[in-house]
Coordinates of C-alpha atoms and ligand atoms in Angstrom, one line a residue:
M1 CA -295.0 -8.9 205.2
C2 CA -296.5 -12.3 204.6
G3 CA -294.4 -15.4 204.5
I4 CA -294.7 -18.1 201.8
I5 CA -293.4 -21.6 201.7
G6 CA -294.2 -24.4 199.3
Y7 CA -292.9 -28.0 198.8
V8 CA -293.1 -30.6 196.1
G9 CA -291.1 -33.9 196.4
S10 CA -291.3 -37.3 197.9
R11 CA -291.3 -36.5 201.6
E12 CA -294.4 -35.8 203.7
T13 CA -294.8 -32.1 203.2
L14 CA -296.4 -31.0 206.5
P15 CA -293.2 -31.0 208.7
I16 CA -291.3 -29.2 206.0
L17 CA -294.0 -26.6 205.7
L18 CA -294.3 -26.1 209.4
K19 CA -290.6 -25.6 209.8
G20 CA -290.5 -23.2 206.9
L21 CA -293.4 -21.3 208.4
S22 CA -291.6 -20.9 211.7
C23 CA -288.5 -19.5 209.8
L24 CA -290.7 -17.1 208.0
E25 CA -293.1 -16.1 210.7
Y26 CA -291.0 -12.9 211.4
R27 CA -292.5 -11.6 208.1
G28 CA -296.1 -11.7 209.4
Y29 CA -297.8 -13.5 212.2
D30 CA -301.4 -12.6 212.6
S31 CA -302.7 -15.9 211.0
W32 CA -301.4 -19.0 209.2
G33 CA -302.7 -21.5 206.7
I34 CA -301.6 -24.7 205.0
A35 CA -302.9 -26.6 202.0
T36 CA -301.8 -30.1 200.8
I37 CA -303.0 -32.3 198.0
H38 CA -303.8 -35.9 199.0
K39 CA -306.0 -38.6 197.4
G40 CA -307.3 -36.3 194.7
A41 CA -308.4 -33.4 197.0
I42 CA -307.0 -30.2 198.4
A43 CA -307.0 -30.2 202.2
I44 CA -306.7 -26.8 204.0
E45 CA -306.2 -25.9 207.6
K46 CA -305.9 -22.3 208.7
D47 CA -306.5 -20.1 211.7
I48 CA -305.7 -16.8 213.3
G49 CA -302.7 -16.8 215.8
K50 CA -299.1 -17.6 215.7
V51 CA -297.4 -20.5 214.1
K52 CA -296.0 -21.7 217.4
D53 CA -299.6 -22.2 218.6
I54 CA -300.6 -24.5 215.8
D55 CA -302.0 -27.7 217.2
V56 CA -299.7 -30.0 215.1
P57 CA -301.1 -33.4 216.2
A58 CA -304.6 -32.2 215.3
I59 CA -303.7 -31.1 211.8
S60 CA -301.2 -33.9 211.1
S61 CA -303.8 -36.4 210.1
L62 CA -305.7 -33.9 208.0
L63 CA -302.8 -32.6 205.9
K64 CA -301.2 -35.6 204.3
G65 CA -299.3 -35.6 201.0
T66 CA -296.0 -34.7 199.4
I67 CA -297.0 -31.4 197.9
G68 CA -298.2 -28.3 199.7
L69 CA -298.2 -24.6 200.4
A70 CA -298.2 -22.7 203.6
H71 CA -298.5 -19.0 204.5
S72 CA -298.1 -16.7 207.5
R73 CA -300.2 -13.5 207.1
W74 CA -299.6 -9.9 207.9
A75 CA -303.0 -8.5 207.1
T76 CA -303.4 -5.9 204.3
H77 CA -306.8 -6.5 202.8
G78 CA -309.4 -7.8 205.2
K79 CA -309.4 -8.2 209.0
V80 CA -307.5 -10.8 210.9
T81 CA -310.0 -13.7 210.6
R82 CA -309.8 -17.3 209.8
E83 CA -311.7 -16.7 206.5
N84 CA -309.2 -14.1 205.4
A85 CA -306.2 -16.3 206.2
H86 CA -304.5 -17.9 203.2
P87 CA -304.7 -20.2 201.3
Q88 CA -307.6 -18.8 199.4
T89 CA -309.5 -21.0 197.0
D90 CA -311.9 -21.0 194.1
A91 CA -315.5 -21.9 194.9
D92 CA -315.0 -25.7 194.9
A93 CA -311.6 -25.7 196.5
G94 CA -309.9 -27.1 193.3
I95 CA -307.3 -24.3 193.2
A96 CA -305.5 -23.0 196.3
V97 CA -303.5 -19.7 196.3
I98 CA -301.1 -18.1 198.8
H99 CA -300.1 -14.5 198.2
N100 CA -297.8 -11.9 199.5
G101 CA -298.4 -8.4 198.2
I102 CA -301.4 -6.2 197.3
I103 CA -303.5 -6.5 194.2
E104 CA -304.3 -2.9 193.4
N105 CA -307.1 -3.5 190.9
Y106 CA -308.8 -6.2 193.0
A107 CA -312.0 -4.2 193.3
E108 CA -312.5 -4.0 189.5
L109 CA -311.5 -7.6 189.1
K110 CA -313.8 -8.8 191.9
N111 CA -316.7 -6.9 190.3
E112 CA -316.1 -8.5 186.9
L113 CA -315.8 -12.0 188.5
E114 CA -319.0 -11.5 190.5
N115 CA -320.8 -10.5 187.4
K116 CA -319.7 -13.8 185.9
G117 CA -321.2 -15.6 188.9
Y118 CA -318.2 -16.2 191.0
L119 CA -319.0 -16.1 194.8
F120 CA -316.5 -14.7 197.2
S121 CA -316.1 -15.9 200.8
S122 CA -313.4 -13.6 202.1
E123 CA -312.5 -9.9 202.2
T124 CA -309.0 -10.6 200.7
D125 CA -307.6 -9.4 197.4
T126 CA -306.0 -12.9 197.1
E127 CA -309.3 -14.6 196.6
V128 CA -309.6 -12.7 193.3
V129 CA -306.5 -14.5 192.1
A130 CA -308.0 -18.0 192.8
H131 CA -311.1 -17.1 190.9
L132 CA -309.2 -15.6 188.0
I133 CA -307.1 -18.7 187.7
R134 CA -310.2 -20.9 187.7
D135 CA -311.8 -18.6 185.1
S136 CA -308.8 -19.2 182.7
Y137 CA -308.1 -22.8 183.6
K138 CA -308.5 -25.1 180.6
G139 CA -306.3 -28.0 181.8
N140 CA -302.9 -26.2 181.9
L141 CA -302.3 -24.6 185.3
R142 CA -299.3 -22.6 184.3
E143 CA -301.2 -21.1 181.4
A144 CA -304.1 -20.2 183.7
V145 CA -301.8 -18.5 186.2
L146 CA -300.1 -16.6 183.4
C147 CA -303.5 -15.5 182.1
A148 CA -304.5 -14.4 185.6
I149 CA -301.4 -12.4 186.4
R150 CA -301.6 -10.6 183.1
Q151 CA -304.8 -9.1 184.5
I152 CA -303.4 -8.2 187.9
E153 CA -302.0 -4.8 188.8
G154 CA -300.0 -4.5 192.0
S155 CA -297.5 -6.6 193.9
Y156 CA -297.5 -10.3 194.3
A157 CA -295.6 -13.4 195.2
L158 CA -297.9 -16.3 194.5
G159 CA -297.9 -20.0 195.1
V160 CA -300.6 -22.0 193.4
I161 CA -301.7 -25.6 193.5
C162 CA -304.5 -27.4 191.7
R163 CA -306.4 -30.6 192.6
D164 CA -306.3 -31.7 188.9
V165 CA -302.5 -31.3 188.7
P166 CA -301.4 -32.9 192.0
D167 CA -297.6 -32.9 191.2
R168 CA -297.1 -29.2 190.3
I169 CA -296.7 -25.9 192.1
I170 CA -296.8 -22.7 190.0
A171 CA -295.1 -19.7 191.5
A172 CA -295.1 -16.1 190.2
R173 CA -293.6 -12.8 191.3
N174 CA -294.1 -9.1 190.8
E175 CA -292.5 -6.7 193.3
S176 CA -292.7 -9.1 196.2
P177 CA -289.8 -11.4 196.9
L178 CA -289.9 -15.1 196.0
V179 CA -287.1 -17.6 195.7
V180 CA -287.1 -21.1 194.3
G181 CA -285.0 -23.7 196.2
I182 CA -283.6 -26.4 194.0
G183 CA -283.3 -29.7 195.8
N184 CA -282.6 -33.3 194.8
G185 CA -285.9 -34.8 193.7
E186 CA -287.7 -32.0 195.6
Q187 CA -288.2 -28.3 195.1
F188 CA -289.3 -25.4 197.2
I189 CA -290.7 -21.9 197.0
A190 CA -290.2 -19.4 199.8
S191 CA -290.4 -15.7 200.5
D192 CA -286.9 -15.7 201.9
V193 CA -283.8 -18.0 201.8
P194 CA -283.6 -19.1 205.5
A195 CA -286.9 -21.0 205.0
V196 CA -285.3 -23.4 202.6
L197 CA -281.7 -23.4 203.8
E198 CA -282.1 -26.6 205.9
H199 CA -282.9 -28.5 202.6
T200 CA -280.8 -26.7 200.0
N201 CA -278.4 -23.9 199.5
R202 CA -279.2 -23.6 195.8
V203 CA -281.7 -21.0 194.9
V204 CA -283.1 -19.1 192.0
Y205 CA -284.5 -15.6 192.5
L206 CA -287.6 -14.9 190.5
E207 CA -287.7 -11.5 188.8
N208 CA -290.8 -9.4 188.2
G209 CA -293.2 -10.9 185.8
E210 CA -291.6 -14.4 185.9
V211 CA -293.3 -17.7 186.6
A212 CA -291.9 -21.0 187.8
E213 CA -293.4 -24.4 187.4
L214 CA -292.1 -26.9 190.0
S215 CA -292.4 -30.7 190.0
A216 CA -290.4 -33.0 192.2
E217 CA -287.9 -33.6 189.4
R218 CA -287.4 -30.2 187.8
V219 CA -288.2 -26.5 187.8
S220 CA -288.9 -24.6 184.6
F221 CA -289.1 -20.8 184.4
F222 CA -291.2 -18.6 182.1
S223 CA -291.6 -15.0 181.2
L224 CA -294.9 -13.3 181.4
D225 CA -295.5 -14.0 177.7
G226 CA -295.2 -17.7 178.4
K227 CA -291.7 -18.3 176.8
E228 CA -289.4 -20.6 178.7
I229 CA -286.3 -18.8 180.1
E230 CA -283.0 -19.8 181.6
K231 CA -282.3 -18.6 185.2
E232 CA -279.1 -18.5 187.2
V233 CA -278.8 -20.8 190.2
H234 CA -277.2 -19.0 193.2
T235 CA -275.3 -20.8 196.0
I236 CA -276.0 -19.4 199.4
T237 CA -273.1 -19.1 201.8
W238 CA -275.2 -18.8 205.0
N239 CA -276.1 -22.1 206.6
A240 CA -279.3 -23.2 208.3
E241 CA -277.7 -23.0 211.8
Q242 CA -277.0 -19.3 211.5
A243 CA -280.7 -18.8 211.1
Q244 CA -281.5 -20.6 214.4
K245 CA -281.5 -19.2 217.9
Q246 CA -278.6 -21.4 219.0
G247 CA -279.6 -21.4 222.7
Y248 CA -280.5 -17.7 223.0
P249 CA -284.0 -17.1 224.3
H250 CA -284.7 -14.7 221.4
F251 CA -283.2 -13.9 218.0
M252 CA -283.0 -10.2 219.1
L253 CA -280.6 -11.0 221.9
K254 CA -278.7 -13.4 219.7
E255 CA -278.3 -10.8 217.0
I256 CA -277.3 -8.1 219.5
A257 CA -274.6 -10.5 220.7
E258 CA -273.5 -11.3 217.2
Q259 CA -272.5 -7.7 216.4
Q260 CA -268.9 -8.3 217.0
I261 CA -268.8 -11.1 214.4
A262 CA -271.2 -9.3 212.0
I263 CA -268.9 -6.3 211.9
E264 CA -265.8 -8.4 211.6
Q265 CA -267.3 -10.3 208.7
T266 CA -268.2 -7.0 207.1
I267 CA -264.9 -5.2 207.4
N268 CA -262.1 -7.7 207.6
E269 CA -261.7 -8.6 204.0
R270 CA -262.1 -4.9 203.0
M271 CA -259.1 -3.3 204.6
T272 CA -255.4 -3.6 205.1
D273 CA -253.5 -1.5 207.6
D274 CA -253.4 1.5 205.3
E275 CA -256.1 1.0 202.7
V276 CA -259.8 0.3 202.4
L277 CA -260.6 -1.9 199.4
L278 CA -264.0 -1.6 197.8
P279 CA -263.7 -3.1 194.3
E280 CA -267.4 -3.8 194.3
L281 CA -268.1 -0.1 194.1
L282 CA -267.2 -0.4 190.4
M283 CA -266.1 3.2 190.2
S284 CA -263.0 4.6 188.6
E285 CA -260.8 7.2 190.4
A286 CA -262.1 9.8 188.0
E287 CA -265.7 8.9 188.7
V288 CA -265.1 9.0 192.5
K289 CA -263.6 12.4 192.1
D290 CA -266.6 13.5 190.1
I291 CA -269.1 12.8 192.8
K292 CA -271.0 16.0 193.6
R293 CA -273.5 14.9 196.0
V294 CA -274.8 11.7 197.7
I295 CA -278.5 11.3 198.5
I296 CA -279.1 8.5 201.0
V297 CA -282.6 6.9 200.9
A298 CA -283.8 4.3 203.4
C299 CA -286.6 3.6 205.9
G300 CA -286.7 3.1 209.7
T301 CA -283.5 1.9 211.3
S302 CA -281.7 1.9 208.0
W303 CA -282.6 5.6 207.7
H304 CA -281.0 6.2 211.1
A305 CA -277.9 4.6 209.7
G306 CA -278.1 7.0 206.8
L307 CA -278.2 10.0 209.1
I308 CA -275.0 8.8 210.7
G309 CA -273.5 8.2 207.2
E310 CA -274.3 11.8 206.5
F311 CA -272.0 12.9 209.3
M312 CA -269.3 10.5 208.2
L313 CA -269.3 11.4 204.5
E314 CA -269.5 15.1 205.0
E315 CA -267.0 15.3 207.8
I316 CA -264.3 12.9 206.5
A317 CA -264.9 12.6 202.7
K318 CA -266.1 16.2 202.4
I319 CA -269.0 15.2 200.1
P320 CA -272.4 16.9 200.5
V321 CA -275.0 14.5 201.6
E322 CA -278.8 14.5 202.0
V323 CA -280.7 11.8 203.8
E324 CA -284.3 11.1 202.8
Y325 CA -287.1 8.8 203.8
A326 CA -287.4 6.6 200.8
S327 CA -291.2 6.9 201.0
E328 CA -291.0 10.7 200.7
F329 CA -288.3 10.9 198.1
R330 CA -290.2 8.8 195.6
Y331 CA -293.2 11.0 195.6
R332 CA -291.4 14.3 195.2
D333 CA -289.8 15.4 192.1
P334 CA -286.2 15.2 193.4
I335 CA -283.4 17.0 191.5
V336 CA -280.8 14.4 190.5
E337 CA -278.0 16.2 188.6
K338 CA -274.9 14.7 187.0
G339 CA -272.6 13.5 189.7
T340 CA -275.3 12.5 192.1
I341 CA -275.0 9.1 193.8
I342 CA -278.1 7.6 195.3
L343 CA -277.2 5.4 198.2
G344 CA -279.9 3.0 199.3
I345 CA -279.6 1.3 202.7
S346 CA -281.7 -1.8 203.5
Q347 CA -281.2 -4.9 205.6
S348 CA -283.7 -6.9 203.6
G349 CA -283.1 -5.5 200.2
E350 CA -286.9 -5.8 199.7
T351 CA -288.4 -2.7 201.3
A352 CA -290.9 -1.5 198.8
D353 CA -290.4 2.2 199.3
T354 CA -286.6 2.0 199.2
L355 CA -286.8 0.0 196.0
A356 CA -289.2 2.4 194.4
A357 CA -287.0 5.4 195.5
L358 CA -283.9 3.8 193.9
R359 CA -285.8 3.1 190.7
E360 CA -287.0 6.7 190.6
A361 CA -283.5 7.9 191.0
K362 CA -282.2 5.6 188.4
R363 CA -284.9 6.7 186.0
K364 CA -283.5 10.2 186.5
G365 CA -280.0 9.1 185.6
A366 CA -278.4 8.7 189.0
R367 CA -275.8 6.0 189.7
V368 CA -277.5 3.7 192.3
I369 CA -275.3 2.1 195.0
S370 CA -276.9 0.1 197.8
I371 CA -275.8 -1.2 201.2
V372 CA -277.8 -4.4 201.7
N373 CA -277.6 -7.5 203.9
V374 CA -279.7 -10.1 202.0
Q375 CA -277.8 -11.5 199.0
G376 CA -279.6 -11.5 195.7
S377 CA -282.6 -9.4 197.1
S378 CA -284.5 -7.1 194.8
I379 CA -282.6 -3.9 195.7
T380 CA -279.2 -5.6 194.9
R381 CA -280.5 -6.7 191.5
E382 CA -281.5 -3.2 190.6
S383 CA -278.4 -1.4 191.8
D384 CA -275.4 -0.4 189.8
A385 CA -273.2 -1.5 192.7
V386 CA -273.8 -3.3 196.0
L387 CA -271.8 -3.0 199.2
Y388 CA -273.0 -6.0 201.2
T389 CA -273.1 -6.0 204.9
H390 CA -272.1 -9.5 206.0
A391 CA -274.2 -9.6 209.1
G392 CA -275.7 -13.0 208.4
P393 CA -279.4 -13.6 208.6
E394 CA -281.3 -11.1 210.8
I395 CA -284.5 -12.7 211.9
G396 CA -285.6 -10.6 214.9
V397 CA -288.0 -7.9 213.6
A398 CA -286.0 -5.2 215.3
S399 CA -282.9 -4.5 213.4
T400 CA -279.7 -4.6 215.5
K401 CA -276.7 -6.3 213.9
A402 CA -277.7 -5.1 210.5
F403 CA -277.7 -1.5 211.7
S404 CA -274.2 -1.7 213.1
S405 CA -272.9 -3.5 210.0
Q406 CA -274.5 -0.8 207.9
L407 CA -272.6 1.8 209.9
A408 CA -269.4 -0.1 209.4
V409 CA -269.9 -0.1 205.6
L410 CA -270.7 3.6 205.6
Y411 CA -267.4 4.2 207.5
L412 CA -265.4 2.1 205.1
L413 CA -267.0 3.9 202.2
T414 CA -266.2 7.2 203.8
V415 CA -262.5 6.4 204.3
F416 CA -262.3 4.9 200.8
L417 CA -263.8 8.0 199.1
G418 CA -261.9 10.4 201.4
K419 CA -258.6 8.9 200.4
I420 CA -259.3 8.8 196.6
R421 CA -260.6 12.4 196.7
G422 CA -257.4 13.5 198.4
V423 CA -259.0 14.8 201.5
L424 CA -257.8 12.1 203.9
P425 CA -254.0 11.8 204.2
L426 CA -252.4 8.4 204.6
Q427 CA -251.8 8.7 208.3
Q428 CA -255.4 9.6 208.9
V429 CA -256.5 6.6 206.8
K430 CA -254.3 4.4 209.0
N431 CA -255.8 5.9 212.2
R432 CA -259.3 5.5 211.0
I433 CA -258.7 1.8 210.1
R434 CA -257.0 1.2 213.5
D435 CA -260.0 2.7 215.3
L436 CA -262.4 0.4 213.3
R437 CA -260.4 -2.7 214.0
L438 CA -260.8 -2.1 217.8
L439 CA -264.5 -1.8 217.5
P440 CA -265.8 -5.4 217.4
L441 CA -264.1 -6.3 220.6
Q442 CA -265.3 -3.1 222.3
I443 CA -268.8 -4.1 221.3
Q444 CA -268.3 -7.6 222.6
S445 CA -267.3 -6.2 226.0
M446 CA -270.7 -4.5 226.4
V447 CA -272.6 -7.7 225.3
D448 CA -270.6 -9.9 227.7
D449 CA -271.8 -8.2 230.8
T450 CA -275.4 -7.1 230.8
T451 CA -275.9 -6.9 234.6
E452 CA -276.3 -3.1 234.7
V453 CA -278.6 -2.9 231.7
E454 CA -280.8 -5.6 233.1
R455 CA -281.0 -3.8 236.4
L456 CA -282.0 -0.7 234.6
A457 CA -284.6 -2.6 232.6
A458 CA -286.1 -4.0 235.8
R459 CA -286.3 -0.5 237.3
F460 CA -288.0 1.0 234.2
S461 CA -290.0 -2.0 233.0
A462 CA -293.3 -0.3 233.9
T463 CA -292.5 3.1 232.3
Q464 CA -294.9 4.3 229.7
H465 CA -292.9 7.2 228.3
A466 CA -289.3 8.1 227.7
L467 CA -287.3 10.7 226.0
Y468 CA -284.0 9.9 224.2
L469 CA -281.7 12.9 223.6
G470 CA -278.4 13.2 221.8
R471 CA -276.5 15.7 219.8
G472 CA -274.3 15.6 216.7
I473 CA -273.6 12.2 215.5
N474 CA -275.4 10.7 218.5
Y475 CA -278.7 12.4 217.7
P476 CA -279.6 9.5 215.2
I477 CA -278.7 7.1 218.1
A478 CA -281.3 8.9 220.2
L479 CA -283.8 8.2 217.4
E480 CA -282.7 4.6 217.1
G481 CA -282.8 4.0 220.9
A482 CA -286.4 5.4 221.0
L483 CA -287.4 3.3 218.0
K484 CA -286.1 0.1 219.6
L485 CA -288.0 0.7 222.8
K486 CA -291.2 1.6 221.0
E487 CA -291.2 -1.4 218.7
V488 CA -290.4 -4.2 221.1
S489 CA -291.8 -3.0 224.4
Y490 CA -294.7 -0.8 223.3
A491 CA -293.7 2.1 225.6
H492 CA -293.9 5.5 224.0
A493 CA -290.5 7.0 223.4
E494 CA -289.3 10.0 221.5
G495 CA -285.9 10.7 220.1
Y496 CA -284.9 14.3 219.9
P497 CA -281.8 16.4 219.3
A498 CA -281.0 17.4 222.9
A499 CA -280.9 21.2 222.2
E500 CA -284.4 21.0 220.6
M501 CA -285.8 19.8 224.0
K502 CA -286.2 23.4 225.0
H503 CA -288.4 24.1 222.1
G504 CA -291.2 21.8 223.2
P505 CA -290.5 18.4 224.8
I506 CA -289.2 20.0 228.0
A507 CA -292.9 20.5 228.9
L508 CA -293.1 16.8 229.4
I509 CA -290.4 16.6 232.0
D510 CA -291.4 15.8 235.5
K511 CA -290.1 13.4 238.1
K512 CA -291.7 10.4 236.4
M513 CA -290.1 11.0 233.0
P514 CA -286.9 9.0 232.3
V515 CA -284.6 10.9 229.9
V516 CA -281.9 8.9 228.2
F517 CA -279.0 11.1 227.3
I518 CA -276.4 9.8 224.8
A519 CA -273.6 11.7 226.5
T520 CA -270.4 10.1 225.4
K521 CA -267.3 12.3 225.9
D522 CA -266.2 14.3 222.9
D523 CA -264.8 17.7 222.1
R524 CA -267.8 19.1 220.4
T525 CA -271.1 18.7 222.1
Y526 CA -270.1 17.3 225.4
K527 CA -270.4 20.6 227.3
K528 CA -273.7 21.4 225.7
I529 CA -275.1 17.9 226.6
I530 CA -274.1 18.6 230.2
S531 CA -276.1 21.8 230.1
N532 CA -279.1 19.9 228.7
I533 CA -278.8 17.3 231.5
E534 CA -278.8 20.1 234.0
E535 CA -282.0 21.5 232.4
V536 CA -283.7 18.1 232.9
R537 CA -282.4 17.7 236.5
A538 CA -283.7 21.2 237.3
R539 CA -287.2 19.9 236.4
G540 CA -286.9 16.7 238.4
G541 CA -286.6 14.4 235.4
I542 CA -284.8 11.0 235.8
V543 CA -281.5 11.1 233.9
I544 CA -280.1 8.0 232.4
G545 CA -276.7 8.6 230.8
I546 CA -274.9 6.6 228.1
V547 CA -271.4 7.7 229.1
S548 CA -267.8 7.0 228.1
K549 CA -265.7 4.8 230.3
G550 CA -263.9 6.7 233.0
D551 CA -266.1 9.9 232.7
N552 CA -266.9 10.4 236.3
E553 CA -267.9 14.1 235.8
I554 CA -271.0 13.1 233.9
V555 CA -271.7 10.0 236.0
A556 CA -272.2 12.4 239.0
K557 CA -274.9 14.2 237.1
T558 CA -276.9 11.2 236.2
D559 CA -279.3 9.1 238.2
Y560 CA -278.4 5.9 236.3
H561 CA -275.7 5.3 233.7
L562 CA -274.5 2.7 231.2
I563 CA -270.9 2.8 230.2
V564 CA -269.5 2.5 226.7
P565 CA -265.8 2.1 225.7
K566 CA -264.0 5.1 224.3
S567 CA -263.5 5.4 220.5
S568 CA -263.2 8.2 217.9
Y569 CA -266.2 10.6 217.7
I570 CA -267.2 9.3 214.4
L571 CA -267.4 5.6 215.6
T572 CA -269.1 6.4 218.9
P573 CA -272.6 5.6 217.5
L574 CA -271.7 2.0 216.9
L575 CA -270.9 1.7 220.6
A576 CA -273.6 3.9 222.1
V577 CA -276.4 2.0 220.3
V578 CA -275.6 -1.4 222.0
P579 CA -276.8 -0.6 225.5
L580 CA -279.9 1.0 224.0
Q581 CA -280.6 -2.2 222.0
L582 CA -280.1 -4.2 225.2
L583 CA -282.3 -1.9 227.3
A584 CA -285.2 -2.2 224.8
Y585 CA -284.8 -6.0 224.7
F586 CA -284.7 -6.5 228.4
I587 CA -287.6 -4.1 229.0
A588 CA -289.7 -6.0 226.5
V589 CA -288.9 -9.3 228.1
K590 CA -289.7 -8.0 231.6
R591 CA -293.0 -6.7 230.3
G592 CA -293.8 -10.2 229.0
F593 CA -293.6 -9.4 225.2
D594 CA -291.9 -11.4 222.5
P595 CA -289.3 -9.0 221.1
D596 CA -288.8 -11.1 218.0
K597 CA -292.4 -10.6 216.9
P598 CA -293.6 -7.2 217.9
K599 CA -297.3 -6.7 217.2
N600 CA -298.3 -5.1 213.9
L601 CA -294.7 -5.2 212.6
A602 CA -293.1 -7.3 209.9
K603 CA -289.5 -7.8 209.0
S604 CA -289.6 -6.9 205.4
V605 CA -292.1 -4.2 204.4
T606 CA -292.7 -5.2 200.9
V607 CA -295.9 -3.1 200.5
E608 CA -296.0 0.6 200.3
Ligands
LIG1 C1 -286.6 -1.3 213.0 C2 -286.6 -1.9 211.7 C3 -287.2 -1.2 210.6 C4 -286.4 -1.4 209.3 C5 -287.1 -0.8 208.1 C6 -286.3 -0.9 206.9 O1 -286.0 -2.1 214.0 O2 -286.1 -3.0 211.5 O3 -287.4 0.1 210.9 O4 -285.2 -0.8 209.5 O5 -288.4 -1.5 207.9 O6 -286.0 -2.2 206.6 P1 -284.9 -2.6 205.6 O7 -283.6 -2.2 206.3 O8 -285.0 -4.1 205.4 O9 -285.1 -1.8 204.3

């Protein structure tokens, strides 16, 4: 969603804010805005468009000062216009506010404020906050912000500056992420850690209902009732360089290429040759044996990882699993009995629906375990146990390395639970671990040579429709391949279980329709997939096969193919997804789109 960055210190703020904005732009990029305080006035520049298109020389002379706020917007309330870009201010531009989230009672508040004579100049819910603060301001900005947020319902991460207090930033959070970066004689606020990493690796995560008051020298924290509170300072282990492109044209390509290392970092410390170690699960043997059911909740690509996790956990650990869209789970009345584990999967750890689903499950008494990439994010703080993926910062909007790292954690969890529950003998544990160890290098081999996939991307760069079909554990990979293509190249693609094709989608097949089959060689569905390929060929469709190395039988039945190394059935998805990620990436680039910032999307979906 929107990106927030703020700075107070002794350096010129504009370059710091611009750099921070470009780190955060993946969160939202339909418009931007910056405010600084200089010589007793708040200066604001804002516009529609991307951060990279800001005319920096033109705004440099207008935005002087050592304190400021900046915002990149992903529109919720109000169209994409200059007026609706943040910062929003009160009527005389004495208070400037940036906001990520949705003020749910903004219409009532706006009505009340208009009745008091406040004039509105935008369609945003954020402007309400600026007027509310002005309405309560009696010389103490923090008190005024506290008073305003006590009236607000909904989600917000707020940054506020005031002309009359030119050395302070007030920040507040409810349900939208906000971190405070603790520097030396300078302090920062940001929606996400990478935006401040260049300056400090010491951060404090604001919790719901908390407020921070920042001056160059210190940061103080307060609860909603105004009492000062102590907060823990976390040290981040990622460095700023990891959040840069490092010579790659796009983050998406860099992150696809980083899958080897992401998986290694995720698995290496967690296994010996004959054992998986997951102390962070915080469960006794008896509790593991008592698990009756796992419900996985997630959204988007993380939900696809959950579908594969279902195969893993049921087949190997013999635990019944259901996989739910977090957004649906939370609005049903799900049955959560004793012995039910709720497993949330999320790269960002901030997805509003997943967070809400986990809360709902917790309320019903479930043990909540999460698989998350971003340290200290909201979901991690509300889970009973966290299994981190150590994929490093994922900046490209389309999830790639986080997905494969999630699968690696699900696999580790499966082997761990299977062993404790007595359904996985030692030799099988060893074999499973051996298979996993081979995987990072197998992935790397596909990333090292992209000639074939680039050729295919050139051939299909103009395609408007595609079908992705897979069976068994590769069916979620069909969904994921189609999602990747849709989101970065804007071509319409549908993922389907291959056998379901006959029940509808087959009507779409003609000689213009590319059909991507995930047709890796295995004992279960391989023959059936061949029959499905024949059905498509019989209708003139173009068959693109994702095939196992050395499988010439299937190659003969495809028009085009991409080869993946051989692995065990259960690990095949981690390999099969890689050429599909690359295909989507290269098609997007060939079509002239920026795969890191697909239109209408945002990296962390922190609104419902
Ligand atoms: C697609 C993608 C999204 C996310 C989804 C959940 O490439 O990235 O579908 O997977 O928004 O996000 P997280 O995993 O952060 O909860």
